[in-house]
PDB file of C-alpha atoms in Angstrom:
ATOM      1  CA  GLY A   1     -20.083  -3.130 -21.835  1.00  0.00           C
ATOM      2  CA  ALA A   2     -20.787  -3.839 -18.926  1.00  0.00           C
ATOM      3  CA  VAL A   3     -18.662  -2.606 -15.721  1.00  0.00           C
ATOM      4  CA  VAL A   4     -18.062  -3.675 -12.863  1.00  0.00           C
ATOM      5  CA  SER A   5     -16.363  -1.999  -9.546  1.00  0.00           C
ATOM      6  CA  GLN A   6     -14.092  -2.994  -6.272  1.00  0.00           C
ATOM      7  CA  HIS A   7     -13.025  -1.119  -3.826  1.00  0.00           C
ATOM      8  CA  PRO A   8     -10.770  -0.551  -2.120  1.00  0.00           C
ATOM      9  CA  SER A   9      -8.412  -0.875  -5.152  1.00  0.00           C
ATOM     10  CA  TRP A  10      -5.723  -1.911  -3.072  1.00  0.00           C
ATOM     11  CA  VAL A  11      -4.774  -1.649   0.716  1.00  0.00           C
ATOM     12  CA  ILE A  12      -1.981  -3.080   3.024  1.00  0.00           C
ATOM     13  CA  CYS A  13      -2.888  -4.459   6.877  1.00  0.00           C
ATOM     14  CA  LYS A  14      -1.543  -6.542   9.815  1.00  0.00           C
ATOM     15  CA  SER A  15      -1.615  -9.533   9.918  1.00  0.00           C
ATOM     16  CA  GLY A  16      -4.252 -10.956  12.284  1.00  0.00           C
ATOM     17  CA  THR A  17      -6.683  -7.956  11.275  1.00  0.00           C
ATOM     18  CA  SER A  18      -9.672  -9.361   8.620  1.00  0.00           C
ATOM     19  CA  VAL A  19      -9.837  -7.061   5.456  1.00  0.00           C
ATOM     20  CA  LYS A  20     -13.714  -6.411   3.263  1.00  0.00           C
ATOM     21  CA  ILE A  21     -12.798  -5.668  -0.954  1.00  0.00           C
ATOM     22  CA  GLU A  22     -16.549  -4.370  -2.461  1.00  0.00           C
ATOM     23  CA  CYS A  23     -17.324  -5.984  -5.823  1.00  0.00           C
ATOM     24  CA  ARG A  24     -19.981  -3.839  -7.526  1.00  0.00           C
ATOM     25  CA  SER A  25     -22.236  -3.600 -10.557  1.00  0.00           C
ATOM     26  CA  LEU A  26     -22.607  -0.273 -11.608  1.00  0.00           C
ATOM     27  CA  ASP A  27     -25.343  -0.667 -15.456  1.00  0.00           C
ATOM     28  CA  PHE A  28     -26.597  -4.183 -14.605  1.00  0.00           C
ATOM     29  CA  GLN A  29     -27.595  -6.428 -12.024  1.00  0.00           C
ATOM     30  CA  ALA A  30     -26.090  -9.112 -10.687  1.00  0.00           C
ATOM     31  CA  THR A  31     -27.315 -12.570  -9.366  1.00  0.00           C
ATOM     32  CA  THR A  32     -24.176 -13.907  -9.334  1.00  0.00           C
ATOM     33  CA  MET A  33     -20.989 -13.009  -9.080  1.00  0.00           C
ATOM     34  CA  PHE A  34     -17.818 -14.704  -8.946  1.00  0.00           C
ATOM     35  CA  TRP A  35     -14.283 -14.153  -6.751  1.00  0.00           C
ATOM     36  CA  TYR A  36     -11.096 -14.871  -7.634  1.00  0.00           C
ATOM     37  CA  ARG A  37      -7.542 -14.347  -6.507  1.00  0.00           C
ATOM     38  CA  GLN A  38      -4.353 -14.009  -8.778  1.00  0.00           C
ATOM     39  CA  PHE A  39      -0.862 -15.042  -7.634  1.00  0.00           C
ATOM     40  CA  PRO A  40       1.592 -12.893  -9.957  1.00  0.00           C
ATOM     41  CA  LYS A  41       1.816 -14.066 -13.535  1.00  0.00           C
ATOM     42  CA  GLN A  42      -0.135 -17.793 -12.606  1.00  0.00           C
ATOM     43  CA  SER A  43      -3.901 -16.912 -13.923  1.00  0.00           C
ATOM     44  CA  LEU A  44      -6.806 -16.536 -11.974  1.00  0.00           C
ATOM     45  CA  MET A  45      -7.634 -19.498  -9.582  1.00  0.00           C
ATOM     46  CA  LEU A  46     -11.521 -19.308  -8.691  1.00  0.00           C
ATOM     47  CA  MET A  47     -12.237 -19.651  -5.532  1.00  0.00           C
ATOM     48  CA  ALA A  48     -16.533 -19.152  -5.374  1.00  0.00           C
ATOM     49  CA  THR A  49     -19.268 -18.249  -6.426  1.00  0.00           C
ATOM     50  CA  SER A  50     -21.790 -15.379  -4.921  1.00  0.00           C
ATOM     51  CA  ASN A  51     -25.570 -16.140  -5.628  1.00  0.00           C
ATOM     52  CA  GLU A  52     -27.673 -13.012  -4.468  1.00  0.00           C
ATOM     53  CA  GLY A  53     -29.928 -13.966  -1.345  1.00  0.00           C
ATOM     54  CA  SER A  54     -27.959 -16.072  -1.043  1.00  0.00           C
ATOM     55  CA  LYS A  55     -24.844 -18.852   0.620  1.00  0.00           C
ATOM     56  CA  ALA A  56     -21.734 -18.375  -1.602  1.00  0.00           C
ATOM     57  CA  THR A  57     -19.883 -21.725  -3.418  1.00  0.00           C
ATOM     58  CA  TYR A  58     -17.141 -22.100  -2.958  1.00  0.00           C
ATOM     59  CA  GLU A  59     -14.147 -23.805  -4.749  1.00  0.00           C
ATOM     60  CA  GLN A  60     -12.724 -26.750  -2.853  1.00  0.00           C
ATOM     61  CA  GLY A  61      -9.390 -26.106  -1.381  1.00  0.00           C
ATOM     62  CA  VAL A  62     -10.566 -21.935  -0.206  1.00  0.00           C
ATOM     63  CA  GLU A  63     -11.898 -21.535   3.710  1.00  0.00           C
ATOM     64  CA  LYS A  64     -15.404 -20.202   4.624  1.00  0.00           C
ATOM     65  CA  ASP A  65     -14.209 -19.350   6.939  1.00  0.00           C
ATOM     66  CA  LYS A  66     -11.842 -17.592   6.411  1.00  0.00           C
ATOM     67  CA  PHE A  67     -13.591 -16.179   2.839  1.00  0.00           C
ATOM     68  CA  LEU A  68     -16.260 -14.537   3.853  1.00  0.00           C
ATOM     69  CA  ILE A  69     -19.061 -13.952   1.481  1.00  0.00           C
ATOM     70  CA  ASN A  70     -22.290 -11.476   1.237  1.00  0.00           C
ATOM     71  CA  HIS A  71     -23.905 -10.777  -1.574  1.00  0.00           C
ATOM     72  CA  ALA A  72     -26.734  -8.659  -0.386  1.00  0.00           C
ATOM     73  CA  SER A  73     -27.687  -6.545  -3.524  1.00  0.00           C
ATOM     74  CA  LEU A  74     -28.458  -7.295  -6.683  1.00  0.00           C
ATOM     75  CA  THR A  75     -26.132  -4.931  -7.593  1.00  0.00           C
ATOM     76  CA  LEU A  76     -22.783  -5.699  -4.553  1.00  0.00           C
ATOM     77  CA  SER A  77     -20.834  -8.544  -3.080  1.00  0.00           C
ATOM     78  CA  THR A  78     -18.135  -8.868  -0.264  1.00  0.00           C
ATOM     79  CA  LEU A  79     -15.524 -10.652  -0.121  1.00  0.00           C
ATOM     80  CA  THR A  80     -13.774 -10.112   3.687  1.00  0.00           C
ATOM     81  CA  VAL A  81     -10.649 -12.091   4.196  1.00  0.00           C
ATOM     82  CA  THR A  82     -10.691 -12.949   8.442  1.00  0.00           C
ATOM     83  CA  SER A  83      -7.672 -12.970  10.433  1.00  0.00           C
ATOM     84  CA  ALA A  84      -5.480 -11.764   7.745  1.00  0.00           C
ATOM     85  CA  HIS A  85      -1.769 -13.405   7.044  1.00  0.00           C
ATOM     86  CA  PRO A  86       1.077 -12.572   4.924  1.00  0.00           C
ATOM     87  CA  GLU A  87       0.457 -16.122   2.776  1.00  0.00           C
ATOM     88  CA  ASP A  88      -3.155 -13.891   2.045  1.00  0.00           C
ATOM     89  CA  SER A  89      -1.151 -10.693  -0.417  1.00  0.00           C
ATOM     90  CA  SER A  90      -3.015 -11.520  -3.575  1.00  0.00           C
ATOM     91  CA  PHE A  91      -4.858  -9.628  -6.189  1.00  0.00           C
ATOM     92  CA  TYR A  92      -8.249 -10.258  -6.150  1.00  0.00           C
ATOM     93  CA  ILE A  93     -10.584 -10.213  -8.418  1.00  0.00           C
ATOM     94  CA  CYS A  94     -14.280  -9.760  -9.179  1.00  0.00           C
ATOM     95  CA  SER A  95     -17.187 -11.087 -11.620  1.00  0.00           C
ATOM     96  CA  ALA A  96     -20.225 -10.810 -12.860  1.00  0.00           C
ATOM     97  CA  PHE A  97     -22.344 -12.125 -15.653  1.00  0.00           C
ATOM     98  CA  SER A  98     -23.973  -9.637 -17.494  1.00  0.00           C
ATOM     99  CA  GLY A  99     -26.818 -10.049 -20.270  1.00  0.00           C
ATOM    100  CA  GLY A 100     -24.707  -9.050 -23.298  1.00  0.00           C
ATOM    101  CA  GLU A 101     -25.064 -11.380 -26.090  1.00  0.00           C
ATOM    102  CA  TYR A 102     -24.280 -14.920 -24.412  1.00  0.00           C
ATOM    103  CA  GLN A 103     -25.480 -15.312 -21.124  1.00  0.00           C
ATOM    104  CA  GLU A 104     -22.739 -16.538 -20.023  1.00  0.00           C
ATOM    105  CA  THR A 105     -20.749 -13.699 -20.160  1.00  0.00           C
ATOM    106  CA  GLN A 106     -18.020 -12.472 -17.454  1.00  0.00           C
ATOM    107  CA  TYR A 107     -16.956  -8.447 -16.855  1.00  0.00           C
ATOM    108  CA  PHE A 108     -14.553  -8.499 -14.545  1.00  0.00           C
ATOM    109  CA  GLY A 109     -13.999  -5.301 -12.091  1.00  0.00           C
ATOM    110  CA  PRO A 110     -10.219  -3.504 -12.579  1.00  0.00           C
ATOM    111  CA  GLY A 111      -9.167  -5.350  -8.592  1.00  0.00           C
ATOM    112  CA  THR A 112      -8.357  -5.109  -5.777  1.00  0.00           C
ATOM    113  CA  ARG A 113      -4.544  -5.246  -4.240  1.00  0.00           C
ATOM    114  CA  LEU A 114      -3.913  -6.408  -0.384  1.00  0.00           C
ATOM    115  CA  LEU A 115      -0.486  -6.442   1.261  1.00  0.00           C
ATOM    116  CA  VAL A 116      -0.391  -7.966   4.656  1.00  0.00           C
ATOM    117  CA  LEU A 117       2.547  -7.228   7.162  1.00  0.00           C
TER     118      LEU A 117
ATOM    119  CA  GLY B   1     -13.594 -31.166 -14.654  1.00  0.00           C
ATOM    120  CA  GLU B   2     -12.652 -28.966 -16.640  1.00  0.00           C
ATOM    121  CA  ASN B   3      -8.704 -28.240 -17.768  1.00  0.00           C
ATOM    122  CA  VAL B   4      -7.504 -25.289 -19.985  1.00  0.00           C
ATOM    123  CA  GLU B   5      -4.219 -25.477 -21.806  1.00  0.00           C
ATOM    124  CA  GLN B   6      -2.631 -22.797 -22.842  1.00  0.00           C
ATOM    125  CA  HIS B   7       0.082 -22.053 -25.188  1.00  0.00           C
ATOM    126  CA  PRO B   8       3.182 -20.863 -25.517  1.00  0.00           C
ATOM    127  CA  SER B   9       2.996 -18.976 -21.970  1.00  0.00           C
ATOM    128  CA  THR B  10       5.313 -15.972 -23.921  1.00  0.00           C
ATOM    129  CA  LEU B  11       5.489 -14.856 -27.641  1.00  0.00           C
ATOM    130  CA  SER B  12       6.906 -11.480 -28.546  1.00  0.00           C
ATOM    131  CA  VAL B  13       6.737 -10.513 -32.354  1.00  0.00           C
ATOM    132  CA  GLN B  14       7.566  -7.875 -34.022  1.00  0.00           C
ATOM    133  CA  GLU B  15       5.399  -4.880 -34.529  1.00  0.00           C
ATOM    134  CA  GLY B  16       3.042  -5.373 -37.392  1.00  0.00           C
ATOM    135  CA  ASP B  17       3.468  -9.648 -37.418  1.00  0.00           C
ATOM    136  CA  SER B  18       0.543 -11.560 -36.203  1.00  0.00           C
ATOM    137  CA  ALA B  19       0.643 -13.368 -33.172  1.00  0.00           C
ATOM    138  CA  VAL B  20      -1.111 -17.047 -32.385  1.00  0.00           C
ATOM    139  CA  ILE B  21      -2.131 -17.556 -29.337  1.00  0.00           C
ATOM    140  CA  LYS B  22      -3.914 -22.094 -28.971  1.00  0.00           C
ATOM    141  CA  CYS B  23      -5.192 -23.308 -25.777  1.00  0.00           C
ATOM    142  CA  THR B  24      -7.192 -27.352 -25.825  1.00  0.00           C
ATOM    143  CA  TYR B  25      -9.947 -28.355 -23.280  1.00  0.00           C
ATOM    144  CA  SER B  26     -10.915 -31.336 -22.464  1.00  0.00           C
ATOM    145  CA  ASP B  27     -15.631 -31.418 -21.202  1.00  0.00           C
ATOM    146  CA  SER B  28     -16.651 -30.950 -24.338  1.00  0.00           C
ATOM    147  CA  ALA B  29     -19.752 -30.641 -23.006  1.00  0.00           C
ATOM    148  CA  SER B  30     -18.361 -26.981 -22.615  1.00  0.00           C
ATOM    149  CA  ASN B  31     -20.325 -23.893 -25.001  1.00  0.00           C
ATOM    150  CA  TYR B  32     -18.611 -20.926 -24.885  1.00  0.00           C
ATOM    151  CA  PHE B  33     -14.909 -19.597 -24.740  1.00  0.00           C
ATOM    152  CA  PRO B  34     -14.100 -16.146 -23.950  1.00  0.00           C
ATOM    153  CA  TRP B  35     -10.643 -14.733 -24.363  1.00  0.00           C
ATOM    154  CA  TYR B  36      -9.394 -12.211 -21.833  1.00  0.00           C
ATOM    155  CA  LYS B  37      -6.895  -9.693 -22.197  1.00  0.00           C
ATOM    156  CA  GLN B  38      -5.075  -8.322 -18.852  1.00  0.00           C
ATOM    157  CA  GLU B  39      -2.784  -5.458 -19.124  1.00  0.00           C
ATOM    158  CA  LEU B  40      -0.416  -5.191 -15.766  1.00  0.00           C
ATOM    159  CA  GLY B  41      -2.720  -4.331 -12.823  1.00  0.00           C
ATOM    160  CA  LYS B  42      -5.430  -4.214 -13.231  1.00  0.00           C
ATOM    161  CA  GLY B  43      -8.407  -6.648 -14.018  1.00  0.00           C
ATOM    162  CA  PRO B  44      -8.855  -8.937 -16.754  1.00  0.00           C
ATOM    163  CA  GLN B  45     -10.944  -7.614 -20.132  1.00  0.00           C
ATOM    164  CA  LEU B  46     -12.813  -9.517 -22.277  1.00  0.00           C
ATOM    165  CA  ILE B  47     -12.441  -8.750 -26.136  1.00  0.00           C
ATOM    166  CA  ILE B  48     -13.797 -11.028 -27.726  1.00  0.00           C
ATOM    167  CA  ASP B  49     -16.076 -14.726 -27.294  1.00  0.00           C
ATOM    168  CA  ILE B  50     -17.606 -17.754 -29.156  1.00  0.00           C
ATOM    169  CA  ARG B  51     -20.327 -19.997 -28.612  1.00  0.00           C
ATOM    170  CA  SER B  52     -20.175 -24.271 -29.637  1.00  0.00           C
ATOM    171  CA  ASN B  53     -21.985 -23.333 -32.785  1.00  0.00           C
ATOM    172  CA  VAL B  54     -20.233 -20.970 -34.486  1.00  0.00           C
ATOM    173  CA  GLY B  55     -16.528 -21.888 -36.302  1.00  0.00           C
ATOM    174  CA  GLU B  56     -15.519 -18.664 -36.628  1.00  0.00           C
ATOM    175  CA  LYS B  57     -15.351 -15.311 -35.346  1.00  0.00           C
ATOM    176  CA  LYS B  58     -13.933 -11.591 -36.303  1.00  0.00           C
ATOM    177  CA  ASP B  59     -13.752  -8.463 -34.696  1.00  0.00           C
ATOM    178  CA  GLN B  60     -11.633  -5.749 -37.115  1.00  0.00           C
ATOM    179  CA  ARG B  61      -7.901  -7.160 -36.202  1.00  0.00           C
ATOM    180  CA  ILE B  62      -8.843 -10.152 -33.191  1.00  0.00           C
ATOM    181  CA  ALA B  63     -10.198 -13.271 -35.094  1.00  0.00           C
ATOM    182  CA  VAL B  64     -10.709 -16.667 -32.793  1.00  0.00           C
ATOM    183  CA  THR B  65     -11.647 -19.767 -34.197  1.00  0.00           C
ATOM    184  CA  LEU B  66     -12.835 -23.224 -32.689  1.00  0.00           C
ATOM    185  CA  ASN B  67     -12.479 -26.079 -33.494  1.00  0.00           C
ATOM    186  CA  LYS B  68     -15.508 -28.383 -31.031  1.00  0.00           C
ATOM    187  CA  THR B  69     -14.080 -31.944 -33.173  1.00  0.00           C
ATOM    188  CA  ALA B  70     -10.948 -31.703 -31.027  1.00  0.00           C
ATOM    189  CA  LYS B  71     -11.825 -29.708 -28.464  1.00  0.00           C
ATOM    190  CA  HIS B  72      -9.306 -26.670 -29.014  1.00  0.00           C
ATOM    191  CA  PHE B  73     -10.053 -22.498 -29.595  1.00  0.00           C
ATOM    192  CA  SER B  74      -7.200 -20.168 -30.996  1.00  0.00           C
ATOM    193  CA  LEU B  75      -7.602 -16.116 -30.590  1.00  0.00           C
ATOM    194  CA  HIS B  76      -5.445 -14.501 -33.759  1.00  0.00           C
ATOM    195  CA  ILE B  77      -4.684 -10.648 -33.871  1.00  0.00           C
ATOM    196  CA  THR B  78      -3.446  -9.510 -37.471  1.00  0.00           C
ATOM    197  CA  GLU B  79      -0.730  -5.764 -36.824  1.00  0.00           C
ATOM    198  CA  THR B  80      -0.361  -6.016 -34.316  1.00  0.00           C
ATOM    199  CA  GLN B  81       0.580  -3.545 -31.668  1.00  0.00           C
ATOM    200  CA  PRO B  82       2.423  -2.460 -29.248  1.00  0.00           C
ATOM    201  CA  GLU B  83       0.107  -1.630 -26.838  1.00  0.00           C
ATOM    202  CA  ASP B  84      -1.420  -5.092 -28.082  1.00  0.00           C
ATOM    203  CA  SER B  85       1.529  -6.095 -25.184  1.00  0.00           C
ATOM    204  CA  ALA B  86      -0.256  -8.080 -22.473  1.00  0.00           C
ATOM    205  CA  VAL B  87      -1.407 -11.374 -20.344  1.00  0.00           C
ATOM    206  CA  TYR B  88      -4.496 -12.966 -22.850  1.00  0.00           C
ATOM    207  CA  PHE B  89      -5.893 -16.016 -21.507  1.00  0.00           C
ATOM    208  CA  CYS B  90      -8.602 -17.997 -22.611  1.00  0.00           C
ATOM    209  CA  ALA B  91     -11.457 -19.652 -20.754  1.00  0.00           C
ATOM    210  CA  ALA B  92     -13.636 -22.701 -21.287  1.00  0.00           C
ATOM    211  CA  SER B  93     -17.665 -22.382 -19.946  1.00  0.00           C
ATOM    212  CA  ARG B  94     -20.453 -24.844 -19.192  1.00  0.00           C
ATOM    213  CA  ALA B  95     -23.062 -23.539 -17.066  1.00  0.00           C
ATOM    214  CA  GLY B  96     -21.456 -20.170 -15.870  1.00  0.00           C
ATOM    215  CA  ASP B  97     -18.454 -22.645 -14.962  1.00  0.00           C
ATOM    216  CA  MET B  98     -15.617 -20.916 -16.456  1.00  0.00           C
ATOM    217  CA  ARG B  99     -12.373 -22.539 -16.044  1.00  0.00           C
ATOM    218  CA  PHE B 100      -9.130 -20.176 -17.687  1.00  0.00           C
ATOM    219  CA  GLY B 101      -5.852 -21.138 -19.337  1.00  0.00           C
ATOM    220  CA  ALA B 102      -2.361 -20.531 -17.594  1.00  0.00           C
ATOM    221  CA  GLY B 103      -2.383 -17.352 -19.818  1.00  0.00           C
ATOM    222  CA  THR B 104      -0.307 -16.233 -22.487  1.00  0.00           C
ATOM    223  CA  ARG B 105       2.072 -12.978 -22.485  1.00  0.00           C
ATOM    224  CA  LEU B 106       2.142 -11.326 -25.510  1.00  0.00           C
ATOM    225  CA  THR B 107       4.886  -8.608 -26.215  1.00  0.00           C
ATOM    226  CA  VAL B 108       5.137  -6.902 -29.540  1.00  0.00           C
ATOM    227  CA  LYS B 109       8.340  -5.180 -30.425  1.00  0.00           C
ATOM    228  CA  PRO B 110       8.361  -1.935 -31.688  1.00  0.00           C
TER     229      PRO B 110
END
């Protein structure tokens, strides 16, 4: 299957600082990437859809000024959590479309655990 | 929008037994249904998927069935092993818009 990486795998930061998370498709080009958030023992909640070369589409309730998404190339999308607060602590996971048998298949990265103190 | 319901939320089986997880969806236009396995602290991994023009798909010990009329689909795992223990998510997708079920925590007891 297609490989998606994320960096960092975990990060601890102080309240008020910004944190950038990278998502890379390693062996394929991804015109569309997705950012999810997952709280403990809960399902994946879609935050935004990232399209290469254009603005991200955010889900209702997700603050676009707080969660900045940049999809600068066909293999890289970044999520920046600005002015992070303890309630932003969560597991952030990206995914990307790959060709595959079904064009809609999403392959997920390993996730980034964010802890805001 | 699409609403995916998944049952049960937890499932415990004895090693070697079968496990079945069921999902229903609300949007009749959804046409792609993947299943993901998520181990603790890791990202979800695709284990099997099916498209709406197919009723059943099998891959070794894993099978998925789809009833498009009733709008429900199921994951079947046979001859379960302890390493099958994880959280399983179903999803329904239409034109790339994918929505997930709440997840099922499967525990396989040795």
